[in-house]
XYZ file of C-alpha atoms in Angstrom:
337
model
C -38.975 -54.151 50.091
C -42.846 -54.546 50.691
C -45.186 -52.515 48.860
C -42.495 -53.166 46.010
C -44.090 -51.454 43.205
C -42.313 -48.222 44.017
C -41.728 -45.645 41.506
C -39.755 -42.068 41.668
C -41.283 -38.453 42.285
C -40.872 -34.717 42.272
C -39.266 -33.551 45.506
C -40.852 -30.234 47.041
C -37.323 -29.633 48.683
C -36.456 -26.246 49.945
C -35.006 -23.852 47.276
C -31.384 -23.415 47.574
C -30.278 -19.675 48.892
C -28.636 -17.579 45.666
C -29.877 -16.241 42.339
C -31.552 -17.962 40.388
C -33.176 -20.364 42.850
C -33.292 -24.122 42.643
C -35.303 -25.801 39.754
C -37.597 -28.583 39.627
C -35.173 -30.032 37.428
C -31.751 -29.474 38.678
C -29.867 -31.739 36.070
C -28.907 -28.630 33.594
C -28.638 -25.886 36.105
C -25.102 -24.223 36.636
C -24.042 -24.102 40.357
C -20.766 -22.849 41.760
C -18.795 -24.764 43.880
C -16.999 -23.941 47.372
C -14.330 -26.839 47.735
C -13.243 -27.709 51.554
C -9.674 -26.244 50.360
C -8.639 -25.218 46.836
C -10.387 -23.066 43.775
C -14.118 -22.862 43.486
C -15.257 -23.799 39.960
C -18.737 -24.343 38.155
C -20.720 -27.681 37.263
C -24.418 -28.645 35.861
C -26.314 -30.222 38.634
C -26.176 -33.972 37.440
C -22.337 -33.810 37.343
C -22.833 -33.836 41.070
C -25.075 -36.479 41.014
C -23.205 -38.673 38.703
C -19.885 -37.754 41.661
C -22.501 -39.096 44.292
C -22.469 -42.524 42.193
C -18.839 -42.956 41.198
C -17.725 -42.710 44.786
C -20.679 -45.122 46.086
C -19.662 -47.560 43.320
C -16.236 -47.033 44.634
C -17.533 -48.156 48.591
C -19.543 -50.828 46.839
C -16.385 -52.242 45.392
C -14.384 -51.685 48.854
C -17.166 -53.052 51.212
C -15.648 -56.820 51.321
C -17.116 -59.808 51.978
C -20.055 -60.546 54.849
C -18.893 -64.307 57.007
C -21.845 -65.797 59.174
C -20.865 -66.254 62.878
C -22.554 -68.219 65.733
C -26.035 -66.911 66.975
C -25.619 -65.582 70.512
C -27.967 -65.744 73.232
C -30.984 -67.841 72.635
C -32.904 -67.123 69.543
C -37.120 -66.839 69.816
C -39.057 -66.709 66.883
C -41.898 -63.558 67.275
C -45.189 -65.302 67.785
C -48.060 -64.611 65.027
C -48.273 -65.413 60.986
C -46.485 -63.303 58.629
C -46.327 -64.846 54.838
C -42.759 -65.553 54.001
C -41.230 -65.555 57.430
C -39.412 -69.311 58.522
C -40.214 -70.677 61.867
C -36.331 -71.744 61.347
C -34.057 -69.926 64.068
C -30.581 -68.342 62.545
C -27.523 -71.273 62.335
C -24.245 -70.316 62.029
C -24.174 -71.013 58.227
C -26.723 -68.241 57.784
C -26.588 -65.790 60.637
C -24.712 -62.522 60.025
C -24.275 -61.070 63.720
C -25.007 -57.098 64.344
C -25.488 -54.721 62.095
C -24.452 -51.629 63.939
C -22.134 -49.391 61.539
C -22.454 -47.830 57.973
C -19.809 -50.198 56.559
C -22.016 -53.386 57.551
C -24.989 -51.827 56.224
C -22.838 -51.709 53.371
C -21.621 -55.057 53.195
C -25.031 -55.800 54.018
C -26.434 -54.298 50.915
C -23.744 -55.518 48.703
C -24.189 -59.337 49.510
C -26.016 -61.667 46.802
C -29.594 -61.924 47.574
C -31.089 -63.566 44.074
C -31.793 -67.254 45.247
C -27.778 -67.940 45.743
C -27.521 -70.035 49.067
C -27.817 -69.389 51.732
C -31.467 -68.174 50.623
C -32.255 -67.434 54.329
C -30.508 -64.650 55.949
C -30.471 -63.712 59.340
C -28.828 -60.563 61.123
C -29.476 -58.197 64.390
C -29.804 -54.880 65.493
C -29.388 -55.130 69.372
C -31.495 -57.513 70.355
C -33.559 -58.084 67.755
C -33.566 -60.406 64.772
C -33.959 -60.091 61.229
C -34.407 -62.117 58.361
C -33.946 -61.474 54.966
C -35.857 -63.377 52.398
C -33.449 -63.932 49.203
C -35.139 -67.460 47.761
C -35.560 -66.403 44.058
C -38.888 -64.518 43.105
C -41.551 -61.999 43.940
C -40.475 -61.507 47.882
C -36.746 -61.876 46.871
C -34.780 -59.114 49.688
C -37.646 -58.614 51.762
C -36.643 -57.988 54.938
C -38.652 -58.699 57.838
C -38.837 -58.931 61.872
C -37.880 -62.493 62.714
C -37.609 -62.108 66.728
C -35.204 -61.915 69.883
C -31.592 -63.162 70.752
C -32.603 -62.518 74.131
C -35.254 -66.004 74.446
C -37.613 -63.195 75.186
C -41.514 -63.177 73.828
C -41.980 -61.087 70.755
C -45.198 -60.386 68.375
C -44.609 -60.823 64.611
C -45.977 -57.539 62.097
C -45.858 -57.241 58.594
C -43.065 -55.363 56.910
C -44.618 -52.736 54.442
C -43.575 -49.707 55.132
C -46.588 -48.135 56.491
C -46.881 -50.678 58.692
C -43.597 -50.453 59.976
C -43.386 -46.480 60.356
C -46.781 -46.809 62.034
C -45.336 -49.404 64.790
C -42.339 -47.361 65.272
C -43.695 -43.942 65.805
C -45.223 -45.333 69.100
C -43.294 -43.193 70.688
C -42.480 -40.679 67.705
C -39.961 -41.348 65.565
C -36.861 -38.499 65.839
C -33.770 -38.279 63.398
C -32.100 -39.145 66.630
C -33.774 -42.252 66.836
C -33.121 -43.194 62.996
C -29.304 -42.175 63.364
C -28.853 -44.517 66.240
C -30.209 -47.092 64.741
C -27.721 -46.629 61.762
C -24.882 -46.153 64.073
C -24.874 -49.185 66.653
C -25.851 -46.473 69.390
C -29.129 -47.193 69.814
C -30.988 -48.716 73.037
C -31.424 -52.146 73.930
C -33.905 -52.595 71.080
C -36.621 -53.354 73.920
C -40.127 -52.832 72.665
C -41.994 -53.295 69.695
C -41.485 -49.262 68.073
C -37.825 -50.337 68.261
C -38.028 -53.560 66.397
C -40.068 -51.805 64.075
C -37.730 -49.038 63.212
C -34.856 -51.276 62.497
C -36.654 -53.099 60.556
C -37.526 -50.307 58.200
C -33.970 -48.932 58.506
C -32.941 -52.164 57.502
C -35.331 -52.530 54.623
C -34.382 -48.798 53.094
C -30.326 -49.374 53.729
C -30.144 -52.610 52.678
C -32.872 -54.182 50.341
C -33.733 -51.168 48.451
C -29.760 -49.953 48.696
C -29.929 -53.303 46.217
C -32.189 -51.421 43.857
C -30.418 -48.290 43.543
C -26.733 -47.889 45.352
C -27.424 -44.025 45.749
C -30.096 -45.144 48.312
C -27.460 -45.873 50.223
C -25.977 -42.349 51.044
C -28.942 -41.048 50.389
C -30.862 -41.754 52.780
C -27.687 -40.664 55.350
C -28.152 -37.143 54.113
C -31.179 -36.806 54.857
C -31.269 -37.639 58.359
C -28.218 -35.511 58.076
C -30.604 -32.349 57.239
C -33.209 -33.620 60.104
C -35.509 -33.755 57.224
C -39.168 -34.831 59.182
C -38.855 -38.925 59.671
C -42.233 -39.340 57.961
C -41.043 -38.118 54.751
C -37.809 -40.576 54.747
C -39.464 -43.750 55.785
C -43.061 -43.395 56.444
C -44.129 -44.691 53.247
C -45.556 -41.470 51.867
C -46.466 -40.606 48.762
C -44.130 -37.399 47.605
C -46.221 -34.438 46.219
C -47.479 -34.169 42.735
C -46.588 -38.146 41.722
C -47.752 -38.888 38.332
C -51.049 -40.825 38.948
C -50.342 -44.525 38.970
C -46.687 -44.548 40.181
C -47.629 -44.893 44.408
C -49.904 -47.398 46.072
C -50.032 -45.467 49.252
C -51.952 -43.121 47.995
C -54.531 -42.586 51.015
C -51.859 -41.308 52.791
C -50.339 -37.609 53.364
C -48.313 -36.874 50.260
C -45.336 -35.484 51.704
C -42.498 -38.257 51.323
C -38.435 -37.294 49.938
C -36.849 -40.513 49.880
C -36.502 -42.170 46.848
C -37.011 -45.819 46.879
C -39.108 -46.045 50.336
C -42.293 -44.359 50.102
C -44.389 -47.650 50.316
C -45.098 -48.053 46.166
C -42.662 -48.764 43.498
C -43.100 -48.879 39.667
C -41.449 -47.589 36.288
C -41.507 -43.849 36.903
C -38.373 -44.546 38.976
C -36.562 -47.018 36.520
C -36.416 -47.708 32.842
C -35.906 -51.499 31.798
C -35.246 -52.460 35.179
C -33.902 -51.691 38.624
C -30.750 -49.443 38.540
C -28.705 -50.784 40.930
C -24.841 -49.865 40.576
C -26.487 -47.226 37.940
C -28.719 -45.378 40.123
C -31.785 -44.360 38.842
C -32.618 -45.178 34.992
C -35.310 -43.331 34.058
C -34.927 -39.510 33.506
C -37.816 -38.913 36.192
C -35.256 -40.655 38.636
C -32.230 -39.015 37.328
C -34.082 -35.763 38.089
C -34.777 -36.892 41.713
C -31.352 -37.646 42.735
C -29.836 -34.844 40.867
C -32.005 -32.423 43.134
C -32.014 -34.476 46.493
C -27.824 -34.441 45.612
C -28.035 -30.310 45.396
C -30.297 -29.675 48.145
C -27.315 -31.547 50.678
C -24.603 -30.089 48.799
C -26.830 -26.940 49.715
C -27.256 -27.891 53.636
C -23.452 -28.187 53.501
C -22.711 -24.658 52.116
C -20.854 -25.748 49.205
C -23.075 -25.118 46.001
C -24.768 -22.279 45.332
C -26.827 -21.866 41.769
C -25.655 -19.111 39.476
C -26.427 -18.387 35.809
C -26.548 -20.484 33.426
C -24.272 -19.056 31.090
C -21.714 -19.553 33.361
C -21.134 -23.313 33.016
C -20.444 -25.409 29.851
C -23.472 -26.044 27.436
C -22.900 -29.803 28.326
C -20.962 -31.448 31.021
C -20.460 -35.015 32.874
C -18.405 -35.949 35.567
C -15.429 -37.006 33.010
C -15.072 -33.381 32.002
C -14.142 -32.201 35.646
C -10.232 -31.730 36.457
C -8.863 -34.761 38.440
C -8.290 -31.610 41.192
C -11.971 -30.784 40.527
C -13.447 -34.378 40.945
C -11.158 -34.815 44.094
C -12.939 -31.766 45.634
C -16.183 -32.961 45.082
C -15.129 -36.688 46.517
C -13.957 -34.678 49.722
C -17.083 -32.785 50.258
C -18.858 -36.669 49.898
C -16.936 -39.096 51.933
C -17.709 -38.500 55.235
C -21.379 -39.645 54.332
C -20.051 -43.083 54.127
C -17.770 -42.553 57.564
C -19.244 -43.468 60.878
């Protein structure tokens, strides 16, 4: 999405209750695991991470195809010049209705955007129109305002992140706000601050979902922990990011989610963007592991014991089929609506 030179960071998350506490680096710690039903049992920290990604590469697979449908109403293009965005209104060759529940998000996110036709996509969120840019090259699954179904007047804005979060918090931004928008329950999409906050909903659940699948739930679990809207998509800089790796530097640094803090570069990934992987790089592995944790932590079903206590090495492959299904229950109402 814009400002895409976006790299990973440290996150200053809270430290998970228990002895010893959460570390930095949660990959090789040992945490003990309270199922929904069944045995608790013991895994390193990545093994839940790695769980994360088989069961989103699972939804990926499951999502099913996206069909364009028939504009409604009477589509008006936002007035004002923003690079990269048609004066073309949505047809019904390229028009992708609403976009109101996790599984379209989903299907969404999973649709070819790499110069396959139809380059121009269009979708909504209430009233309010979308396009996403997938002609091949720089810009390729930008996502930006586009206008109204209503035939109503509607200013243009640009679509980087800080932009956007700074548009939308007029009035402030709530986790309410940001779950309605995911859900298909939120208002009538009437004023600017609500265009603008689907817009960077859009951009963080679907384009950068693109980048890195465990976006995707992700980002759901934070809202889910009411974690401060600023640090999910307000294009912050997290704390102590390598020098280099953020180009929104000026502001607060203070941001959690991954892949939306306005700046995006190699710290994150490794030979390119992860995608179905996740994160590539070991700084990104790190990241997920711990944002992963810190939920499972929310959620009361991890809590970090001593090391000695798990495995000297372990993946997700080395779990029990009973032990992976645990894990798999604790996850899958992220992806329900």
């Amino acid at each position: 999405m814009p400002s895409l030179t976006l790299a990973s960071a440290v996150l200053g998350l809270t430290a998970l209750s228990g002895t010893p506490a959460l570390a930095q680096d949660v990959t090789n710690q040992c945490f003990e695991v309270t199922p929904i039903s069944g045995t608790k049992f013991v895994a390193l920290g990545d093994v839940f991470r790695q769980g994360l990604l088989n069961l989103t590469q699972r939804k990926w697979g499951e999502a099913g195809a996206v069909t364009p449908v028939a504009p409604g109403g009477t589509p008006k293009r936002c007035t004002g010049t923003v690079a990269g965005l048609p004066t073309a209104a949505p047809t019904s060759a390229n028009y992708y209705g609403q976009v109101n529940t996790k599984l379209k998000y989903l299907r969404m996110a999973a649709m070819r955007c790499d110069g396959t036709a139809p380059t121009d996509k269009y979708f909504s969120i209430g009233n309010a129109i979308y396009y996403r840019n997938c002609n091949a090259g720089a810009q390729v699954g930008y996502i930006y305002f586009w206008g109204l179904e209503t035939g109503n007047s509607s200013t243009c804005f640009g679509s980087t992140y800080p932009e956007m979060f700074a548009i939308a918090n007029s009035p402030a931004v709530t986790v309410a706000r940001m779950a309605a928008t995911y859900s298909g329950t939120t208002p009538s999409m009437a004023s600017q601050s609500d265009y603008a906050l689907g817009n960077a909903m859009a951009a963080i659940q679907i384009a950068e979902s693109m980048r890195d699948w465990l976006v995707y739930p992700q980002n759901y679990m934070l809202i889910e922990q009411s974690t401060d809207p600023v640090r999910v998509i307000g294009g912050r800089c997290p704390a102590n990011t390598p020098a280099g790796t953020c180009q929104n530097t000026a502001a607060t640094q203070n941001g959690l989610h991954p892949l939306a803090w306005g700046g995006a570069q190699a710290a994150m990934m490794t030979g390119g963007w992860g995608a179905n992987n996740g994160a590539t790089s070991a700084y990104g592995i790190q990241f997920e592991a711990r944002a992963t944790v810190t939920w499972l932590s929310f959620k009361k079903r991890v809590t970090a014991v001593d090391r000695g206590r798990c495995p000297t090495t372990q993946n997700w492959g080395n779990l029990t089929q009973t032990q992976q299904g645990a894990l798999n229950a604790i996850f899958e109402p992220i992806f329900q609506q």
